[in-house]
């Protein structure tokens, strides 16, 4: 456990040193300032568009950060050669993977939490508000989403170059988020093996859209039922565990050569 | 390891001695050799050629931008310049977002093909049902209409819808007028802007002004080519009906009856209008005062706008 936490701590240090986070914070603030100075047909105190665009940005930035941090962890260790000194210590590859996942997902989760705080501050300053229960639920589900995404990034980076892993994670997750919910509608127009293949893809890929509570938050709907919330969280945990397991299977016998460094 | 020497490296080598260090022996030794001089002259030649080409390109760009058809686009704004034709799609997306906001985030109705766990979860997570924003809450659609109108300044619907709700639920006809003025600047030949301006004037009781706007709308309508034929018929009927009521107010029942006849020829099912036309033709006045009918039409229009939105969503 301690070893895992130490590895997670290293992920934090490395990411904070790279200053990606600060850039994202500054970008977010710049965007909010631009949004607040917008003169919409001479109307003031409109807040829903700030909520909507703000949450969209929080999601995009969280997504970007998670993919960026998780997919580069293992390839970076291999590229710099630190993987040899790391594995020379009594650290198992499973511990290494879990430590990296913990570091990446906790960092991205905390950054997202701060993004939420900034957004809430802006919304309150404009005279709007968020339902606290719904905001907590939304953050919790987004945190689960980050966990799944970080595990997916690690899975691809276990056998790929960092950039390739990041690209594949981004493409797959965006496709899963945007296109997968449409698959049942498309399958209605197909038959035979095409329908079967489409439905197989539909069930095999992670359903990331169910972690998204943005619309409920923006339009002040009631909070999610506890039963539903627990089921979605359980699904997130299951997907994360499955991806980490596959990542471990791919990584456990991987051979590293000093010659290719 | 061999490296390919760059021109700058070669230049440094020319200035340097055989061993790579600057040659000793005063200023005379520092004069560049003949090949270096030639290379320098060649660079100056290239620089001059680039400058000349740049000047020519600049002059040509100035010449081309002076053409009236290109100047028309120059006022489209930065978004239009950056997005190009994509802005039409972007504008439509913003307009759809306005529709979504109006329905409190509840998306379009889709018949469920599967009834699996994921579908059930999606249904639980996403808002569903049939809701509308009311009163000043409707104003929350304005930013999206603003974005739609600025992404594509020719999206007249975005302007007219914004003006309609600003004048109605928001109680800000002054802002609505500003929006329509902007629409007119960007779409001077579109009858729909004049039609909406006429509606706004009727709402404010400025009947003379409304008559002018509906006259302009009618003239521009005749010049309109293309578009949805059914929508064009509905719009023409609206213009003629309003203008007919305004003719009645101006004391010209014969012209009003002519307008109503044109409408009833297009839509034979409009029986009340037919009755009114017959009344005017026989008695030269109708039992219901035109002001009352104008108010009723405005109210009906507000209800129909919301209903049309719902019908479009269910389709």
Coordinates of C-alpha atoms in Angstrom, one line a residue:
Chain A
X1 CA 0.0 0.0 0.0
X2 CA 2.8 2.4 1.0
X3 CA 4.6 1.6 -2.2
X4 CA 1.5 2.4 -4.3
X5 CA 1.1 5.7 -2.5
X6 CA 4.7 6.6 -3.1
X7 CA 4.3 5.9 -6.8
X8 CA 1.1 8.0 -6.8
X9 CA 3.0 10.8 -5.1
X10 CA 5.7 10.7 -7.8
X11 CA 3.0 11.1 -10.4
X12 CA 1.8 14.2 -8.6
X13 CA 5.3 15.7 -8.3
X14 CA 6.0 15.0 -12.0
X15 CA 2.7 16.5 -13.2
X16 CA 3.0 19.6 -11.0
X17 CA 6.5 20.1 -12.3
X18 CA 5.3 20.1 -15.9
X19 CA 2.9 23.0 -15.2
X20 CA 0.1 21.7 -17.4
X21 CA -2.3 22.3 -14.6
X22 CA -1.5 25.9 -14.2
X23 CA -2.0 26.5 -17.9
X24 CA -5.4 24.8 -17.8
X25 CA -6.5 27.0 -14.8
X26 CA -5.4 30.1 -16.5
X27 CA -7.2 29.1 -19.7
X28 CA -10.4 28.3 -17.8
X29 CA -10.3 31.7 -16.0
X30 CA -9.6 33.5 -19.2
X31 CA -12.6 31.8 -20.9
X32 CA -14.9 32.7 -18.0
X33 CA -13.8 36.3 -18.0
X34 CA -14.5 36.5 -21.7
X35 CA -17.9 34.8 -21.2
X36 CA -18.9 37.2 -18.4
X37 CA -18.1 40.3 -20.5
X38 CA -20.3 39.1 -23.3
X39 CA -23.1 41.5 -24.1
X40 CA -26.1 39.3 -25.1
X41 CA -28.6 41.7 -26.9
X42 CA -28.2 44.1 -24.0
X43 CA -29.4 41.6 -21.4
X44 CA -27.8 41.1 -18.0
X45 CA -27.8 38.4 -15.4
X46 CA -28.2 35.5 -17.7
X47 CA -26.5 32.5 -16.1
X48 CA -27.5 29.3 -17.8
X49 CA -25.1 29.7 -20.7
X50 CA -22.2 30.2 -18.3
X51 CA -23.2 27.0 -16.5
X52 CA -23.5 25.1 -19.7
X53 CA -20.3 26.2 -21.3
X54 CA -18.4 26.2 -18.0
X55 CA -19.4 22.6 -17.3
X56 CA -18.5 21.7 -20.8
X57 CA -15.0 23.2 -20.3
X58 CA -14.6 21.5 -17.0
X59 CA -15.3 18.2 -18.7
X60 CA -13.0 18.9 -21.6
X61 CA -10.1 20.1 -19.4
X62 CA -10.6 17.1 -17.0
X63 CA -10.6 14.8 -19.9
X64 CA -7.5 16.3 -21.4
X65 CA -5.7 16.2 -18.1
X66 CA -6.6 12.6 -17.4
X67 CA -5.6 11.3 -20.8
X68 CA -2.4 13.3 -20.9
X69 CA -1.3 12.3 -17.4
X70 CA -2.3 8.6 -17.5
X71 CA -1.0 7.7 -21.0
X72 CA 2.5 9.1 -20.5
X73 CA 3.3 7.5 -17.2
X74 CA 4.6 4.1 -18.2
X75 CA 6.3 5.1 -21.6
X76 CA 8.0 8.0 -19.8
X77 CA 9.5 5.6 -17.2
X78 CA 10.7 3.3 -19.9
X79 CA 12.1 6.1 -22.1
X80 CA 14.1 7.7 -19.3
X81 CA 15.3 4.3 -18.0
X82 CA 13.9 4.9 -14.5
X83 CA 11.8 1.8 -14.9
X84 CA 14.9 -0.3 -14.2
X85 CA 15.6 1.3 -10.9
X86 CA 11.9 1.3 -10.1
X87 CA 11.5 -2.4 -10.8
X88 CA 14.8 -3.2 -9.1
X89 CA 13.1 -2.2 -5.8
X90 CA 10.6 -4.6 -4.3
X91 CA 7.8 -3.2 -6.3
X92 CA 5.5 -5.4 -8.3
X93 CA 4.2 -4.5 -11.7
X94 CA 0.6 -4.5 -10.3
X95 CA 1.6 -2.1 -7.6
X96 CA 3.3 0.1 -10.2
X97 CA 0.1 0.1 -12.3
X98 CA -2.2 0.8 -9.4
X99 CA 0.1 3.5 -8.1
X100 CA 0.2 5.2 -11.5
X101 CA -3.5 5.0 -11.8
X102 CA -4.1 6.3 -8.3
X103 CA -1.8 9.2 -9.0
X104 CA -3.2 10.1 -12.3
X105 CA -6.9 9.8 -11.4
X106 CA -6.5 11.6 -8.0
X107 CA -4.6 14.5 -9.5
X108 CA -7.1 14.9 -12.4
X109 CA -10.0 14.5 -9.9
X110 CA -8.6 17.2 -7.6
X111 CA -8.0 19.5 -10.5
X112 CA -11.6 18.9 -11.6
X113 CA -12.8 19.7 -8.1
X114 CA -11.0 23.1 -8.3
X115 CA -12.5 23.7 -11.7
X116 CA -15.9 23.1 -10.2
X117 CA -15.1 25.6 -7.4
X118 CA -14.0 28.3 -9.9
X119 CA -17.2 27.7 -11.9
X120 CA -19.4 27.8 -8.9
X121 CA -17.8 31.1 -7.8
X122 CA -18.5 32.6 -11.3
X123 CA -22.1 31.3 -11.3
X124 CA -22.8 32.7 -7.8
X125 CA -21.2 36.0 -8.8
X126 CA -23.7 36.2 -11.7
X127 CA -26.6 35.6 -9.4
X128 CA -27.1 31.9 -10.2
X129 CA -26.5 28.7 -8.1
X130 CA -26.1 25.0 -8.3
X131 CA -28.0 22.5 -6.2
X132 CA -25.4 21.3 -3.7
X133 CA -26.6 17.6 -3.7
X134 CA -26.7 17.5 -7.5
X135 CA -23.3 19.2 -7.7
X136 CA -21.9 16.5 -5.3
X137 CA -23.4 13.7 -7.4
X138 CA -22.1 15.2 -10.6
X139 CA -18.6 15.5 -9.2
X140 CA -18.7 12.0 -7.9
X141 CA -19.8 10.6 -11.2
X142 CA -17.2 12.7 -13.1
X143 CA -14.6 11.3 -10.7
X144 CA -15.6 7.8 -11.6
X145 CA -15.4 8.8 -15.3
X146 CA -11.8 10.0 -14.7
X147 CA -11.0 6.7 -13.0
X148 CA -12.2 4.7 -16.0
X149 CA -10.4 7.0 -18.4
X150 CA -7.1 6.9 -16.5
X151 CA -7.3 3.1 -16.4
X152 CA -7.9 3.1 -20.2
X153 CA -4.9 5.4 -20.7
X154 CA -2.7 3.1 -18.7
X155 CA -4.0 0.0 -20.5
X156 CA -3.0 1.4 -23.9
X157 CA 0.3 2.8 -22.6
X158 CA 1.3 -0.6 -21.3
X159 CA 2.0 -1.7 -24.8
X160 CA 2.3 1.5 -26.8
X161 CA 4.3 4.7 -27.1
X162 CA 2.9 7.5 -25.0
X163 CA 1.6 9.7 -27.8
X164 CA -0.1 6.7 -29.5
X165 CA -1.7 5.6 -26.2
X166 CA -2.9 9.2 -25.5
X167 CA -4.4 9.5 -29.0
X168 CA -6.1 6.1 -29.0
X169 CA -7.5 6.8 -25.5
X170 CA -8.8 10.2 -26.6
X171 CA -10.4 8.9 -29.8
X172 CA -11.9 5.8 -28.2
X173 CA -13.3 7.7 -25.2
X174 CA -14.8 10.5 -27.3
X175 CA -16.3 8.0 -29.7
X176 CA -17.7 6.0 -26.8
X177 CA -19.1 9.2 -25.2
X178 CA -20.7 10.7 -28.3
X179 CA -21.5 7.9 -30.7
X180 CA -22.2 4.9 -28.5
X181 CA -25.6 6.2 -27.2
X182 CA -26.7 6.5 -30.9
X183 CA -25.9 2.9 -31.7
X184 CA -29.3 1.4 -30.7
X185 CA -31.0 3.9 -33.1
X186 CA -28.6 3.0 -35.9
X187 CA -29.1 -0.8 -35.3
X188 CA -32.8 -0.4 -35.9
X189 CA -32.0 0.3 -39.5
X190 CA -29.7 -2.7 -39.9
X191 CA -30.3 -6.4 -39.8
X192 CA -28.3 -9.6 -39.9
X193 CA -24.6 -9.7 -39.0
X194 CA -24.2 -5.9 -39.3
X195 CA -26.7 -5.4 -36.5
X196 CA -25.0 -8.1 -34.4
X197 CA -21.6 -6.5 -34.8
X198 CA -22.9 -3.0 -33.9
X199 CA -24.6 -4.3 -30.8
X200 CA -21.5 -6.2 -29.8
X201 CA -19.5 -3.0 -30.0
X202 CA -22.2 -1.2 -28.1
X203 CA -22.0 -3.6 -25.2
X204 CA -18.2 -4.1 -25.3
X205 CA -17.2 -0.4 -25.1
X206 CA -17.4 1.6 -21.9
X207 CA -20.6 3.7 -21.6
X208 CA -19.1 7.0 -20.5
X209 CA -22.2 9.0 -21.2
X210 CA -24.0 7.7 -18.0
X211 CA -21.5 9.6 -15.9
X212 CA -22.6 12.9 -17.3
X213 CA -25.0 14.9 -15.1
X214 CA -24.3 18.3 -16.7
X215 CA -27.8 18.8 -18.1
X216 CA -29.4 18.1 -14.7
X217 CA -27.1 20.6 -13.1
X218 CA -27.6 23.3 -15.6
X219 CA -31.4 23.2 -15.7
X220 CA -31.9 22.6 -12.0
X221 CA -33.5 19.2 -12.2
X222 CA -33.9 17.1 -9.1
X223 CA -31.0 15.0 -7.8
X224 CA -30.4 11.5 -9.0
X225 CA -32.0 8.6 -7.1
X226 CA -29.5 7.0 -4.7
X227 CA -30.1 3.5 -6.2
X228 CA -29.2 4.8 -9.7
X229 CA -26.1 6.7 -8.4
X230 CA -24.8 3.6 -6.6
X231 CA -25.3 1.4 -9.7
X232 CA -23.5 3.8 -12.0
X233 CA -20.6 4.1 -9.5
X234 CA -20.5 0.3 -9.3
X235 CA -20.3 0.2 -13.1
X236 CA -17.4 2.7 -13.1
X237 CA -15.5 0.7 -10.5
X238 CA -16.1 -2.5 -12.5
X239 CA -14.8 -0.9 -15.7
X240 CA -11.8 0.5 -14.0
X241 CA -10.9 -2.8 -12.4
X242 CA -11.4 -4.6 -15.8
X243 CA -9.1 -2.1 -17.6
X244 CA -6.4 -2.3 -14.9
X245 CA -6.5 -6.1 -15.0
X246 CA -6.1 -6.1 -18.7
X247 CA -3.3 -3.5 -18.4
X248 CA -1.6 -5.8 -15.8
X249 CA -1.9 -8.8 -18.1
X250 CA -0.3 -6.8 -20.9
X251 CA 2.4 -5.4 -18.7
X252 CA 3.4 -8.2 -16.4
X253 CA 5.7 -10.0 -18.9
X254 CA 6.8 -7.0 -20.9
X255 CA 10.5 -7.0 -21.5
X256 CA 12.5 -3.8 -21.4
X257 CA 15.8 -3.4 -23.2
X258 CA 18.4 -0.8 -22.5
X259 CA 19.4 -0.9 -26.2
X260 CA 16.3 0.8 -27.4
X261 CA 16.6 3.7 -25.0
Chain B
X1 CA 29.6 11.6 -37.3
X2 CA 29.1 13.6 -40.5
X3 CA 26.8 16.5 -40.5
X4 CA 25.6 18.5 -43.5
X5 CA 26.9 22.0 -43.1
X6 CA 24.2 24.7 -43.2
X7 CA 24.7 27.9 -45.1
X8 CA 25.2 29.8 -41.8
X9 CA 27.8 27.2 -40.8
X10 CA 29.5 27.6 -44.1
X11 CA 29.5 31.4 -43.7
X12 CA 31.1 31.1 -40.3
X13 CA 33.7 28.7 -41.8
X14 CA 34.4 31.3 -44.6
X15 CA 35.1 34.0 -42.0
X16 CA 37.2 31.6 -39.9
X17 CA 40.6 30.3 -40.6
X18 CA 41.6 26.8 -41.6
X19 CA 41.4 25.5 -38.1
X20 CA 38.0 27.0 -37.5
X21 CA 39.4 29.9 -35.4
X22 CA 39.2 33.5 -36.7
X23 CA 42.3 34.2 -38.8
X24 CA 45.0 36.4 -37.3
X25 CA 46.4 39.4 -39.0
X26 CA 44.1 42.4 -38.8
X27 CA 41.1 43.7 -40.7
X28 CA 42.4 42.8 -44.2
X29 CA 42.1 39.1 -43.4
X30 CA 38.5 39.5 -42.3
X31 CA 37.2 40.5 -45.8
X32 CA 35.0 37.7 -47.0
X33 CA 36.3 35.5 -49.7
X34 CA 34.8 35.7 -53.3
X35 CA 32.3 32.8 -52.9
X36 CA 31.0 34.3 -49.7
X37 CA 30.4 37.6 -51.4
X38 CA 28.5 35.9 -54.1
X39 CA 26.4 34.0 -51.6
X40 CA 25.6 37.3 -49.8
X41 CA 24.6 38.9 -53.0
X42 CA 22.4 36.0 -53.9
X43 CA 20.6 36.3 -50.5
X44 CA 20.0 40.0 -51.1
X45 CA 18.6 39.2 -54.5
X46 CA 16.2 36.6 -52.9
X47 CA 15.2 39.1 -50.2
X48 CA 14.4 41.7 -52.8
X49 CA 12.4 39.2 -54.9
X50 CA 10.4 38.2 -51.8
X51 CA 9.7 41.9 -51.0
X52 CA 8.6 42.6 -54.5
X53 CA 6.3 39.5 -54.5
X54 CA 4.9 40.5 -51.2
X55 CA 4.2 44.0 -52.4
X56 CA 2.5 42.6 -55.5
X57 CA 0.4 40.2 -53.4
X58 CA -0.6 43.0 -51.1
X59 CA -1.6 45.2 -54.0
X60 CA -3.6 42.4 -55.5
X61 CA -5.4 41.7 -52.2
X62 CA -6.3 45.4 -51.9
X63 CA -7.6 45.4 -55.4
X64 CA -9.6 42.2 -54.9
X65 CA -11.1 43.4 -51.6
X66 CA -12.4 46.5 -53.3
X67 CA -14.8 44.5 -55.3
X68 CA -18.3 45.1 -54.0
X69 CA -19.3 41.4 -53.7
X70 CA -16.4 40.8 -51.5
X71 CA -17.0 43.9 -49.4
X72 CA -20.4 42.5 -48.6
X73 CA -18.7 39.6 -46.6
X74 CA -16.2 41.9 -45.0
X75 CA -18.8 42.9 -42.4
X76 CA -19.6 39.4 -41.5
X77 CA -17.3 39.5 -38.5
X78 CA -14.3 37.5 -37.3
X79 CA -16.4 34.3 -36.5
X80 CA -17.6 34.2 -40.1
X81 CA -14.1 34.8 -41.5
X82 CA -12.6 32.0 -39.3
X83 CA -15.4 29.4 -39.7
X84 CA -16.2 30.0 -43.4
X85 CA -19.2 27.9 -44.6
X86 CA -19.0 25.8 -41.4
X87 CA -20.6 28.7 -39.6
X88 CA -24.0 27.7 -41.1
X89 CA -23.8 24.4 -39.3
X90 CA -22.5 26.0 -36.2
X91 CA -25.4 28.5 -36.3
X92 CA -27.9 25.7 -36.6
X93 CA -26.3 23.9 -33.7
X94 CA -26.6 27.0 -31.5
X95 CA -30.3 27.4 -32.6
X96 CA -31.0 23.8 -31.6
X97 CA -29.3 24.4 -28.3
X98 CA -31.7 27.4 -27.8
X99 CA -34.5 24.9 -28.4
X100 CA -33.0 22.5 -25.8
X101 CA -32.7 25.3 -23.2
X102 CA -36.4 26.3 -23.9
X103 CA -37.3 22.7 -23.0
X104 CA -35.2 22.8 -19.8
X105 CA -32.6 20.4 -21.2
X106 CA -35.0 17.6 -22.1
X107 CA -33.9 16.3 -25.5
X108 CA -36.0 15.2 -28.4
X109 CA -38.2 12.2 -28.0
X110 CA -36.8 9.0 -29.6
X111 CA -38.5 5.7 -29.6
X112 CA -36.4 3.3 -27.6
X113 CA -35.0 0.4 -29.7
X114 CA -33.4 -1.4 -26.8
X115 CA -34.5 -1.7 -23.2
X116 CA -31.2 -2.7 -21.7
X117 CA -29.5 -1.5 -18.5
X118 CA -27.5 1.2 -20.3
X119 CA -30.7 2.7 -21.9
X120 CA -32.4 2.7 -18.5
X121 CA -29.4 4.5 -16.9
X122 CA -29.3 7.0 -19.7
X123 CA -32.9 7.7 -19.2
X124 CA -32.4 8.2 -15.5
X125 CA -29.4 10.5 -16.0
X126 CA -30.7 12.7 -18.8
X127 CA -33.7 15.0 -18.1
X128 CA -36.8 13.9 -19.9
X129 CA -40.4 15.0 -20.1
X130 CA -42.1 18.0 -21.6
X131 CA -41.4 21.3 -20.0
X132 CA -41.1 24.9 -21.1
X133 CA -39.4 27.9 -19.6
X134 CA -41.8 30.6 -18.6
X135 CA -41.8 34.3 -18.0
X136 CA -38.3 35.8 -17.7
X137 CA -36.8 32.3 -17.6
X138 CA -37.3 32.3 -21.4
X139 CA -34.5 34.8 -21.6
X140 CA -32.0 32.0 -21.0
X141 CA -32.4 31.0 -24.6
X142 CA -31.0 34.4 -25.7
X143 CA -27.3 33.7 -25.5
X144 CA -27.7 30.7 -27.9
X145 CA -29.8 32.8 -30.3
X146 CA -27.1 35.5 -30.0
X147 CA -24.4 32.9 -30.8
X148 CA -26.5 31.5 -33.7
X149 CA -27.1 35.0 -35.2
X150 CA -23.4 35.9 -34.8
X151 CA -22.1 32.7 -36.3
X152 CA -24.3 33.2 -39.3
X153 CA -25.7 36.8 -39.6
X154 CA -28.1 35.5 -42.3
X155 CA -29.9 33.3 -39.9
X156 CA -32.9 35.5 -39.8
X157 CA -34.9 33.0 -37.8
X158 CA -32.5 33.4 -34.9
X159 CA -33.0 37.2 -34.9
X160 CA -36.8 37.0 -35.2
X161 CA -37.2 34.4 -32.5
X162 CA -35.0 36.4 -30.2
X163 CA -37.0 39.6 -31.0
X164 CA -40.3 37.7 -30.4
X165 CA -39.4 36.5 -26.9
X166 CA -37.7 39.8 -26.0
X167 CA -40.8 41.8 -26.9
X168 CA -43.2 39.2 -25.3
X169 CA -42.1 37.3 -22.2
X170 CA -39.2 39.6 -21.4
X171 CA -41.3 42.8 -21.8
X172 CA -38.3 44.5 -23.5
X173 CA -39.6 45.8 -26.9
X174 CA -36.7 48.2 -27.0
X175 CA -34.2 45.4 -27.0
X176 CA -36.3 43.5 -29.6
X177 CA -36.2 46.5 -31.8
X178 CA -32.4 46.6 -31.5
X179 CA -32.2 43.0 -32.5
X180 CA -34.3 43.5 -35.5
X181 CA -32.3 46.6 -36.5
X182 CA -29.2 44.4 -36.5
X183 CA -31.0 41.7 -38.5
X184 CA -32.0 44.4 -41.0
X185 CA -28.4 45.6 -41.4
X186 CA -27.3 42.1 -42.1
X187 CA -30.3 41.1 -44.2
X188 CA -31.7 44.2 -45.9
X189 CA -33.7 42.2 -48.5
X190 CA -35.4 39.7 -46.2
X191 CA -39.2 40.1 -45.8
X192 CA -39.2 38.2 -42.5
X193 CA -37.4 41.0 -40.7
X194 CA -40.0 43.5 -41.8
X195 CA -42.7 41.1 -40.9
X196 CA -41.4 40.8 -37.4
X197 CA -40.9 44.6 -37.2
X198 CA -44.5 44.9 -38.2
X199 CA -45.5 42.5 -35.4
X200 CA -43.5 44.5 -32.9
X201 CA -45.2 47.7 -34.0
X202 CA -48.6 46.2 -33.7
X203 CA -47.8 44.9 -30.3
X204 CA -46.9 48.5 -29.3
X205 CA -49.9 49.9 -30.9
X206 CA -47.9 51.8 -33.5
X207 CA -50.3 51.0 -36.4
X208 CA -49.1 53.5 -38.9
X209 CA -45.5 52.2 -38.5
X210 CA -46.8 48.6 -38.6
X211 CA -48.5 49.3 -42.0
X212 CA -45.2 50.6 -43.4
X213 CA -43.4 47.5 -42.3
X214 CA -46.0 45.1 -43.6
X215 CA -46.0 47.0 -47.0
X216 CA -42.3 46.6 -47.2
X217 CA -42.6 42.9 -46.2
X218 CA -45.2 42.4 -48.9
X219 CA -43.0 44.0 -51.6
X220 CA -39.9 42.0 -50.5
X221 CA -42.0 38.8 -50.3
X222 CA -42.8 39.1 -54.0
X223 CA -39.1 39.2 -54.8
X224 CA -38.3 36.2 -52.7
X225 CA -37.3 33.1 -54.6
X226 CA -36.6 29.7 -53.1
X227 CA -37.3 28.5 -49.6
X228 CA -39.9 26.3 -48.0
X229 CA -43.0 26.8 -50.1
X230 CA -45.5 25.9 -47.3
X231 CA -43.7 28.3 -45.0
X232 CA -43.8 31.0 -47.7
X233 CA -47.6 30.6 -48.0
X234 CA -48.1 30.8 -44.3
X235 CA -46.0 33.9 -44.1
X236 CA -47.8 35.6 -47.0
X237 CA -51.1 34.8 -45.3
X238 CA -49.9 36.4 -42.1
X239 CA -48.7 39.5 -43.8
X240 CA -52.0 39.8 -45.7
X241 CA -54.1 39.3 -42.6
X242 CA -52.2 41.8 -40.6
X243 CA -52.3 44.3 -43.4
X244 CA -56.0 43.7 -43.9
X245 CA -56.7 44.5 -40.2
X246 CA -54.5 47.6 -40.5
X247 CA -56.5 48.6 -43.6
X248 CA -59.6 48.3 -41.6
X249 CA -58.1 50.6 -39.0
X250 CA -57.2 53.0 -41.7
X251 CA -60.8 53.0 -42.9
X252 CA -60.3 51.0 -46.1
X253 CA -62.5 47.9 -45.8
X254 CA -62.5 47.2 -49.5
X255 CA -58.7 46.6 -49.6
X256 CA -58.9 44.7 -46.3
X257 CA -61.5 42.4 -47.9
X258 CA -59.3 41.9 -51.0
X259 CA -56.4 40.8 -48.7
X260 CA -58.7 38.4 -46.8
X261 CA -59.9 37.0 -50.1
X262 CA -56.3 36.3 -51.1
X263 CA -55.8 34.5 -47.8
X264 CA -58.9 32.4 -48.0
X265 CA -58.0 31.4 -51.6
X266 CA -54.8 30.0 -50.2
X267 CA -56.3 28.5 -47.1
X268 CA -60.0 27.8 -47.7
X269 CA -60.3 26.4 -44.2
X270 CA -60.0 29.8 -42.5
X271 CA -63.7 30.2 -42.1
X272 CA -63.7 33.1 -39.6
X273 CA -61.6 35.2 -41.9
X274 CA -64.0 34.3 -44.7
X275 CA -67.0 35.4 -42.6
X276 CA -65.2 38.7 -41.8
X277 CA -64.5 39.2 -45.5
X278 CA -68.2 38.7 -46.4
X279 CA -69.2 41.0 -43.5
X280 CA -66.9 43.8 -44.8
X281 CA -68.1 43.3 -48.4
X282 CA -71.7 43.6 -47.3
X283 CA -71.7 46.1 -44.4
X284 CA -68.2 47.7 -44.8
X285 CA -67.5 46.9 -41.2
X286 CA -67.1 43.8 -39.1
X287 CA -68.7 43.0 -35.7
X288 CA -65.4 42.4 -34.0
X289 CA -63.2 45.5 -33.9
X290 CA -59.8 45.0 -35.7
X291 CA -57.8 46.0 -32.6
X292 CA -59.4 43.2 -30.7
X293 CA -58.6 40.7 -33.5
X294 CA -55.0 42.0 -33.6
X295 CA -54.6 41.3 -29.9
X296 CA -56.1 37.9 -30.3
X297 CA -53.8 37.0 -33.2
X298 CA -50.8 38.2 -31.2
X299 CA -51.8 35.9 -28.3
X300 CA -52.5 33.0 -30.6
X301 CA -49.1 33.5 -32.3
X302 CA -47.4 33.2 -28.9
X303 CA -49.2 29.9 -28.2
X304 CA -48.6 28.6 -31.7
X305 CA -44.8 29.4 -31.5
X306 CA -44.5 27.1 -28.4
X307 CA -46.7 24.4 -30.0
X308 CA -44.8 24.5 -33.3
X309 CA -41.6 24.0 -31.4
X310 CA -43.2 20.9 -29.8
X311 CA -44.4 19.5 -33.1
X312 CA -41.0 19.9 -34.6
X313 CA -39.4 18.1 -31.7
X314 CA -41.8 15.2 -31.9
X315 CA -41.1 14.8 -35.6

